[in-house]
PDB file of C-alpha atoms in Angstrom:
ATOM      1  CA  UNK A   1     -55.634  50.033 -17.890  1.00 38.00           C
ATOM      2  CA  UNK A   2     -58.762  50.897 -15.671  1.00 36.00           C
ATOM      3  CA  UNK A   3     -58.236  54.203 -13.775  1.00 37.00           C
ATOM      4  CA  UNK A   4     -59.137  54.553 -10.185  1.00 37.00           C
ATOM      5  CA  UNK A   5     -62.618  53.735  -8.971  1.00 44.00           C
ATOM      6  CA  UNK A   6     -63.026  51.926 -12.473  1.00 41.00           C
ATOM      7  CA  UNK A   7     -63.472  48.836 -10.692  1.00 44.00           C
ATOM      8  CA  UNK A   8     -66.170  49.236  -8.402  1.00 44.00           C
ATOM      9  CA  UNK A   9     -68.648  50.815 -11.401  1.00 45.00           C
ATOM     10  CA  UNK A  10     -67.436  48.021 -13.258  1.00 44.00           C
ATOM     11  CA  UNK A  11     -69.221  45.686 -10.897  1.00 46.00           C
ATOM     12  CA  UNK A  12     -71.980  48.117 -10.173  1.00 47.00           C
ATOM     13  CA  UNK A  13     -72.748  47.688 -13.500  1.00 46.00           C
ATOM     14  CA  UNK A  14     -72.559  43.947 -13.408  1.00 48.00           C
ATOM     15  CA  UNK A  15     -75.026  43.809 -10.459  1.00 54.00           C
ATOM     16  CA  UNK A  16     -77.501  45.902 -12.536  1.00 60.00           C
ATOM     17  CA  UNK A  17     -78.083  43.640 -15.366  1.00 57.00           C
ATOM     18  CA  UNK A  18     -78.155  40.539 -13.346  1.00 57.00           C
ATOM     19  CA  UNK A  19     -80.890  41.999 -11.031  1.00 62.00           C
ATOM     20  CA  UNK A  20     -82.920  42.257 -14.451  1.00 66.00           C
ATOM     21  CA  UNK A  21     -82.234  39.145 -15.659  1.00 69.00           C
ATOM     22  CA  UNK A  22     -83.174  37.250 -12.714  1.00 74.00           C
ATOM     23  CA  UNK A  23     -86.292  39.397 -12.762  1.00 76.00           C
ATOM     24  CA  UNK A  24     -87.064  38.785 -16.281  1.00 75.00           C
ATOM     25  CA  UNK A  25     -86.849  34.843 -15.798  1.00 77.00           C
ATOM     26  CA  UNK A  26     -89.678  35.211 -13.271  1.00 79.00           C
ATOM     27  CA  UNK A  27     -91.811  37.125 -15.261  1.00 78.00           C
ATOM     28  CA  UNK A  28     -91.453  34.467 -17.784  1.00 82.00           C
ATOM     29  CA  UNK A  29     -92.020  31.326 -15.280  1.00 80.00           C
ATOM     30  CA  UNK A  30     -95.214  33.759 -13.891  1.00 79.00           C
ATOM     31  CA  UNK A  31     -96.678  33.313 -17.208  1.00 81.00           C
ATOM     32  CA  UNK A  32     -95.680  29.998 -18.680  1.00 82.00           C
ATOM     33  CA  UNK A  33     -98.287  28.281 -16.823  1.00 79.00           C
ATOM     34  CA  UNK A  34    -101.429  30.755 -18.609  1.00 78.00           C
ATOM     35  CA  UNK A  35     -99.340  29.310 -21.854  1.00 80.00           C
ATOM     36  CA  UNK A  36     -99.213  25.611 -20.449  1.00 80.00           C
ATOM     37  CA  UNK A  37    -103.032  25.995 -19.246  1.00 75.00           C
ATOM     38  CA  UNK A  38    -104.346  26.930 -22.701  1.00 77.00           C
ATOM     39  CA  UNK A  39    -101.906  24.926 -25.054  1.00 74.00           C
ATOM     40  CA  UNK A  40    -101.311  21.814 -23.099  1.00 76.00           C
ATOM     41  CA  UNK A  41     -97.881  19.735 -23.073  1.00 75.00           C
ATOM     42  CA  UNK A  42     -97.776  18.901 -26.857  1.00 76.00           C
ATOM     43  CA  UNK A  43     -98.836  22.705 -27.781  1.00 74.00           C
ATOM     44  CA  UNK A  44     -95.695  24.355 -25.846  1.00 78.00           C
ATOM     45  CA  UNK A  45     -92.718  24.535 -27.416  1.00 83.00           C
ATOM     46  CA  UNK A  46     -90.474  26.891 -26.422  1.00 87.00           C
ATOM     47  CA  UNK A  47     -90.948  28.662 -29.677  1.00 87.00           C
ATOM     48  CA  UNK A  48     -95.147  28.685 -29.034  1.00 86.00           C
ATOM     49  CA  UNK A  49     -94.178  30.125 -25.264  1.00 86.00           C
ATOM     50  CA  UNK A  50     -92.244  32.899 -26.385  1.00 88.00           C
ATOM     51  CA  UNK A  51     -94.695  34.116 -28.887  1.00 87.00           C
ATOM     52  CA  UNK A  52     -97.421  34.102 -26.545  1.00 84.00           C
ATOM     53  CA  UNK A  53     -96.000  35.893 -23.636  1.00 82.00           C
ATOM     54  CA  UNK A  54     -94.204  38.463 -26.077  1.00 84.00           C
ATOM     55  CA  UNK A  55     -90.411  37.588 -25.841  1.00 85.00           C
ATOM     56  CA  UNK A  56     -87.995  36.188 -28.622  1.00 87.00           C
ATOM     57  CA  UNK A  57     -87.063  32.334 -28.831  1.00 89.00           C
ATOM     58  CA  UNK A  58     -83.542  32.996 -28.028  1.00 90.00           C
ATOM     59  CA  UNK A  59     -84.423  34.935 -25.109  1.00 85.00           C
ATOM     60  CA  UNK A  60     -86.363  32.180 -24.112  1.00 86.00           C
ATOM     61  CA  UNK A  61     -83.502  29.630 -25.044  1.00 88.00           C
ATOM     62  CA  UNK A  62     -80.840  31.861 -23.184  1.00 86.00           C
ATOM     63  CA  UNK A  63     -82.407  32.021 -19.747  1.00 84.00           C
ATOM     64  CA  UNK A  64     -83.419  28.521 -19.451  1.00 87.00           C
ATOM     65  CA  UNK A  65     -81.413  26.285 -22.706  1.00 88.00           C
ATOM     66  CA  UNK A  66     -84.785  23.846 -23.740  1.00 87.00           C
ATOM     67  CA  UNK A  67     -88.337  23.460 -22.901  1.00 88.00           C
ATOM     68  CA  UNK A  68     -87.367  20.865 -20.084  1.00 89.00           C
ATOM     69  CA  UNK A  69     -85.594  23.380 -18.031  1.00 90.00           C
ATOM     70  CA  UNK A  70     -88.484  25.927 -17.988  1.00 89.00           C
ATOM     71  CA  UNK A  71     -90.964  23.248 -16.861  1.00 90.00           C
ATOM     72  CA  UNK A  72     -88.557  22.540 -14.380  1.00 92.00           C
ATOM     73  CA  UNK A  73     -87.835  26.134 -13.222  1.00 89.00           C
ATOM     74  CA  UNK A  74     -91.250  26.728 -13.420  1.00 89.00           C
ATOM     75  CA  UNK A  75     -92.175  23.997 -10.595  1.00 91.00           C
ATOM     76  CA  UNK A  76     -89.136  24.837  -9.028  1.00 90.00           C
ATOM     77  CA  UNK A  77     -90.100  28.521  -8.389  1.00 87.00           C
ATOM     78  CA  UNK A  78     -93.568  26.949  -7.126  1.00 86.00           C
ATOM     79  CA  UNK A  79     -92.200  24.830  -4.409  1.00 87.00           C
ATOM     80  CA  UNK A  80     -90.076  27.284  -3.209  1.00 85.00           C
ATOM     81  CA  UNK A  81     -93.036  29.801  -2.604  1.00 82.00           C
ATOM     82  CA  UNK A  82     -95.292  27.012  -1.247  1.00 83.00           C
ATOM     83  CA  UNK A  83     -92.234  25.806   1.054  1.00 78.00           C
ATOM     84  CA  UNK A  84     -91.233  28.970   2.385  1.00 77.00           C
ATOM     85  CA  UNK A  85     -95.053  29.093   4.326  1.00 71.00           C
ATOM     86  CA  UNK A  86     -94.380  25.538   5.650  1.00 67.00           C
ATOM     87  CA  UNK A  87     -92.056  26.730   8.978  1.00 65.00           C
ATOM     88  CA  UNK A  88     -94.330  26.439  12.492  1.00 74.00           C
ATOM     89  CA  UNK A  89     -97.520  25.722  10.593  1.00 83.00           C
ATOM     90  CA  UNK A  90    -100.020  22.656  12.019  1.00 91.00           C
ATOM     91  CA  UNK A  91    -100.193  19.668   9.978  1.00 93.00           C
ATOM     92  CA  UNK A  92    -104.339  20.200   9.586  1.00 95.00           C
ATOM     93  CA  UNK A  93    -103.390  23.883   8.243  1.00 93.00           C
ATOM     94  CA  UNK A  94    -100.431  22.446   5.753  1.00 93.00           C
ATOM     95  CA  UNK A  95    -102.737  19.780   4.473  1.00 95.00           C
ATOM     96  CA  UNK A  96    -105.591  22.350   3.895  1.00 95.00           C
ATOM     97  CA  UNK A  97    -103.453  25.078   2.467  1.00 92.00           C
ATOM     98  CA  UNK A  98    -101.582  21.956  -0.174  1.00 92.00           C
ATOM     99  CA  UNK A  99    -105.379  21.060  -1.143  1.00 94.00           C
ATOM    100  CA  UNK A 100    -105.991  24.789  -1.941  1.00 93.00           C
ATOM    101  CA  UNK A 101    -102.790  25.727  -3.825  1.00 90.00           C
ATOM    102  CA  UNK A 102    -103.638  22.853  -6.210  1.00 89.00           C
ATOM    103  CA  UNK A 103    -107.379  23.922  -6.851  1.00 91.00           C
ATOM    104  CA  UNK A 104    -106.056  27.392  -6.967  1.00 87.00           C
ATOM    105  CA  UNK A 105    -103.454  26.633  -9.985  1.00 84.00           C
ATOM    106  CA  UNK A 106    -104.285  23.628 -11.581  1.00 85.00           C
ATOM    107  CA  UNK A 107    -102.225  24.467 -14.542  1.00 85.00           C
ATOM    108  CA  UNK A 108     -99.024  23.522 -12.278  1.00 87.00           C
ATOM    109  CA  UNK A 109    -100.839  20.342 -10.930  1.00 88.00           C
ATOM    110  CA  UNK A 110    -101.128  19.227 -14.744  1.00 89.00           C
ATOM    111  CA  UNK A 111     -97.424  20.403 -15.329  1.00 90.00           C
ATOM    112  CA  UNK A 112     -96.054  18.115 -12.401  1.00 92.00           C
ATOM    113  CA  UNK A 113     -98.088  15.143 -13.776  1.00 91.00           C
ATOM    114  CA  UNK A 114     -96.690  15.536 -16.863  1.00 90.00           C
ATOM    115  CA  UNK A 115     -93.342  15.998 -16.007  1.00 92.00           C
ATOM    116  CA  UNK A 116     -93.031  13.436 -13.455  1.00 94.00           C
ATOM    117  CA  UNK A 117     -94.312  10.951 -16.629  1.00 92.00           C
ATOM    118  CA  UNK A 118     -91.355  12.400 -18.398  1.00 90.00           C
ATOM    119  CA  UNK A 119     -88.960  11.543 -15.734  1.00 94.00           C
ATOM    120  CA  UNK A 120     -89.835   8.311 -15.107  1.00 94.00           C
ATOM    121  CA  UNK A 121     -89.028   7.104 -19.204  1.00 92.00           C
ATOM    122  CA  UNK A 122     -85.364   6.510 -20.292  1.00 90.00           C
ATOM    123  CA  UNK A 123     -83.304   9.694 -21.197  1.00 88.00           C
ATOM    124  CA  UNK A 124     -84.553  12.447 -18.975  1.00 89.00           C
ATOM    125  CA  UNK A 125     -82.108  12.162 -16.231  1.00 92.00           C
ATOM    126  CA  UNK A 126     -82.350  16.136 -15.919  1.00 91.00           C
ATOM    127  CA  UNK A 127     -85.924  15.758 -14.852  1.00 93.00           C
ATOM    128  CA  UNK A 128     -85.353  12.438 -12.994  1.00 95.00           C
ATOM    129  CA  UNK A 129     -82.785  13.793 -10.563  1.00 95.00           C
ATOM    130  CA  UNK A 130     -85.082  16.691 -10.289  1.00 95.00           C
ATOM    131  CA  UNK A 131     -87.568  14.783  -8.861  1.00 96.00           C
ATOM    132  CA  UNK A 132     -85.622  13.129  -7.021  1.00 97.00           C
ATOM    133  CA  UNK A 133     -84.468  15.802  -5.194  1.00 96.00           C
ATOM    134  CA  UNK A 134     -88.007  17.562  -5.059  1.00 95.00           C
ATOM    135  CA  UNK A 135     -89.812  14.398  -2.730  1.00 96.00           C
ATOM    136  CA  UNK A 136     -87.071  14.435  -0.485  1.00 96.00           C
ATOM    137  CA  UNK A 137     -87.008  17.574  -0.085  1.00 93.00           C
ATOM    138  CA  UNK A 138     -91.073  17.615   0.411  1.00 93.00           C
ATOM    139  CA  UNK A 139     -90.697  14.686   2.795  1.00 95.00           C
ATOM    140  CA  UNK A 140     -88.145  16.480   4.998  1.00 94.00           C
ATOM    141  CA  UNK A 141     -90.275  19.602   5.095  1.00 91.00           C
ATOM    142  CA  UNK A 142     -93.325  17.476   6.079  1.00 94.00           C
ATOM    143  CA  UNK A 143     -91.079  15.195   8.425  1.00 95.00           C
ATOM    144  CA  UNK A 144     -90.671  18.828  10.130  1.00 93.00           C
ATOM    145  CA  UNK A 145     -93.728  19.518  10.499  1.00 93.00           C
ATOM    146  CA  UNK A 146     -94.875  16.299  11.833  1.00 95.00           C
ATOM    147  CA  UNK A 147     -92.136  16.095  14.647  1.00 95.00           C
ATOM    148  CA  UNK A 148     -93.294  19.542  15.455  1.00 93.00           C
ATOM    149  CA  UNK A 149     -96.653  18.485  16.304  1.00 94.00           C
ATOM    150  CA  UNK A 150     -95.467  15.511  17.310  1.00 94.00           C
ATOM    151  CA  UNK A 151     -93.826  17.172  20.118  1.00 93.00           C
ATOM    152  CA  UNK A 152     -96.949  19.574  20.745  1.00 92.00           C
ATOM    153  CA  UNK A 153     -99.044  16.125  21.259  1.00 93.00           C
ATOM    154  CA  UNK A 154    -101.015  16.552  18.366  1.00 94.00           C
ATOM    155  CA  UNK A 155    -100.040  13.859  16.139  1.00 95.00           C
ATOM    156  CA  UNK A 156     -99.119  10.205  17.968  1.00 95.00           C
ATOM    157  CA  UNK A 157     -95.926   8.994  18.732  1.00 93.00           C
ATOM    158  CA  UNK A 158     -96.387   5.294  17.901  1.00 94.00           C
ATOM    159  CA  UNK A 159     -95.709   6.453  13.924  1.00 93.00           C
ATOM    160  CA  UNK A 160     -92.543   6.519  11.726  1.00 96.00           C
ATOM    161  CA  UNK A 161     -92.350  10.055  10.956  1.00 97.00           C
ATOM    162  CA  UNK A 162     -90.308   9.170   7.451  1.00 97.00           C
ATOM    163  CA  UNK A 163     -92.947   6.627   6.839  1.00 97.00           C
ATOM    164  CA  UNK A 164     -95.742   8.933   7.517  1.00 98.00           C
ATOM    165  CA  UNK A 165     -94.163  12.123   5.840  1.00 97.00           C
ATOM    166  CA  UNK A 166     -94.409   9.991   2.207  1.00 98.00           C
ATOM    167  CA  UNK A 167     -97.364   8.826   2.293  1.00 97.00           C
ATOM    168  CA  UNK A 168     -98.476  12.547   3.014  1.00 97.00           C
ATOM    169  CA  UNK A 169     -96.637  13.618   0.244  1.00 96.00           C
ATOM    170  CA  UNK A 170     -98.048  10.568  -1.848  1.00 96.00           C
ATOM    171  CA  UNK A 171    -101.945  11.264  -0.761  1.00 97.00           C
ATOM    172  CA  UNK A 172    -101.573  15.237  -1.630  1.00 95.00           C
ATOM    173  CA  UNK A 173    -100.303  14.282  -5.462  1.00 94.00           C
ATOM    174  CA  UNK A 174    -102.924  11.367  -6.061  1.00 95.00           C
ATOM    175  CA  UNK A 175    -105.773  13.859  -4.519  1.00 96.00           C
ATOM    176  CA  UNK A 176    -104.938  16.849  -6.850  1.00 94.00           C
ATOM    177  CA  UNK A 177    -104.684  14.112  -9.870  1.00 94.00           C
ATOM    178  CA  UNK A 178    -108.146  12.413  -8.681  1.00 96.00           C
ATOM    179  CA  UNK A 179    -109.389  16.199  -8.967  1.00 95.00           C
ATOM    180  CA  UNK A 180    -108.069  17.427 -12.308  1.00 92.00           C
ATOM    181  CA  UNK A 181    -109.651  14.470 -13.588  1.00 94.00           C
ATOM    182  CA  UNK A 182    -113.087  14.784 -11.606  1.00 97.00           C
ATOM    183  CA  UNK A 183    -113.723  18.313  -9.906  1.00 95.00           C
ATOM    184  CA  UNK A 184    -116.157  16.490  -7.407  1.00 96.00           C
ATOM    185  CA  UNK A 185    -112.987  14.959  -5.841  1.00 97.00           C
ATOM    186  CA  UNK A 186    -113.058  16.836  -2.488  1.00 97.00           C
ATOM    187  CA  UNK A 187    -109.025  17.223  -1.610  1.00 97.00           C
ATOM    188  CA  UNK A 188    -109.000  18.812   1.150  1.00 97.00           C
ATOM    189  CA  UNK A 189    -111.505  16.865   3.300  1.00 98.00           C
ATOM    190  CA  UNK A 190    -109.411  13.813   2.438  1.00 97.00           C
ATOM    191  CA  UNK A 191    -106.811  15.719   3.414  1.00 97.00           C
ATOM    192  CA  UNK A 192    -108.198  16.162   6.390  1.00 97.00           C
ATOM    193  CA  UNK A 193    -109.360  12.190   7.407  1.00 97.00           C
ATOM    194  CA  UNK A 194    -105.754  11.734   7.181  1.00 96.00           C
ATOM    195  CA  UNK A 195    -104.864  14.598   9.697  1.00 96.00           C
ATOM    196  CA  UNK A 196    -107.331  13.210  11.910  1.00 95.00           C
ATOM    197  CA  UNK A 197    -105.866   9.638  12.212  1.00 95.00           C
ATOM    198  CA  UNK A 198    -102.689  10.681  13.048  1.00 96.00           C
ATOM    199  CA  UNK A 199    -103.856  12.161  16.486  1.00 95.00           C
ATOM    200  CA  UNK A 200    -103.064  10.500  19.459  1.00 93.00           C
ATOM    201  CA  UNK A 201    -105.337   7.877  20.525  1.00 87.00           C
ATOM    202  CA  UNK A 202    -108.429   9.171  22.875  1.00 77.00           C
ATOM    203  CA  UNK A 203    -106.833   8.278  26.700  1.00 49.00           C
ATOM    204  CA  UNK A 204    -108.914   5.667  28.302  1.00 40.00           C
ATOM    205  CA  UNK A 205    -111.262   6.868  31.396  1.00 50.00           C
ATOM    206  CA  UNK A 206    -109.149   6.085  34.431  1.00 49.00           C
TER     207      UNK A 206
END
């Protein structure tokens, strides 16, 4: 039987080793992509990860179960630090700052192809629903932003915002595949073009 104040070191205690293990997981997503970068899909087994970035396999296989899950967590852990810049920015400064992040860390371009491939063949419903989740999510945040400048008058008004918010969303992943394949592909001024034909239509002299 615990004695008094037992129970609140008990959970003390608790807290501590969660805080690390949370910690420890994003050490390991910060370096899977270094791992993904130099081995490619086929070369990174869980097994390969953990010996390059110095932890066990059943470390590895505790914090995240298979290979699939770490992918995921890894672009997981991406979008949320891309998305959390996304509140009151312009639509111009979103599109340039996308283009950017995916020259920047074109291991985690490469990852996304790869794993959207996966998700689209029969069996990987972990990774399907993922995605699934992960576009509508990226067309609400860019559905935000548009109304935003929507309402500022820098965007038009004659334009589905849903509609428009896709094939945003669409353009940015094409660009940064166009790229990995040829670095000459400029993504950001395309980027751009798009930014500039959504503005409202020049008024007519009265």
């Amino acid at each position: 039987m615990a004695g008094p104040g037992a129970g609140p070191a008990r959970r003390g205690t608790r807290r501590g080793p969660y805080a690390k293990s949370v910690e420890r997981r994003r050490q390991i997503v910060d370096q899977v992509l270094s791992v993904y970068d130099e081995l490619g899909l086929e070369g990174t087994s869980l097994r390969a990860i953990a010996e390059s970035i110095g932890v066990t396999h059943p470390v590895l296989v505790h914090h995240f179960g298979t290979r699939e899950q770490l992918f995921l967590e890894v672009l997981r852990e991406h979008d949320l630090r891309f998305g959390a810049q996304v509140q009151d920015e312009a639509l111009a400064d979103l599109l340039r700052r996308s283009a950017r992040y995916s020259a920047r860390v074109p291991g985690l371009t490469a990852l996304l192809g790869n794993m959207i491939a996966r998700a689209l063949e029969s069996g990987n419903e972990r990774s399907h629903a993922y995605f699934v989740e992960r576009y509508a999510r990226l067309r609400r945040q860019v559905g935000a932003v548009l109304e935003s400048a929507r309402a500022a008058g820098t965007v038009r008004a004659d334009i589905p915002v849903d509609a428009t918010a896709a094939l945003l969303v669409a353009a940015a992943d094409g660009l940064s595949t166009q790229w990995l394949l040829d670095r000459e592909v400029d993504m950001e001024a395309s980027l751009l073009v798009l930014d500039r034909l959504l503005e409202p239509p020049a008024q007519m002299p009265g």
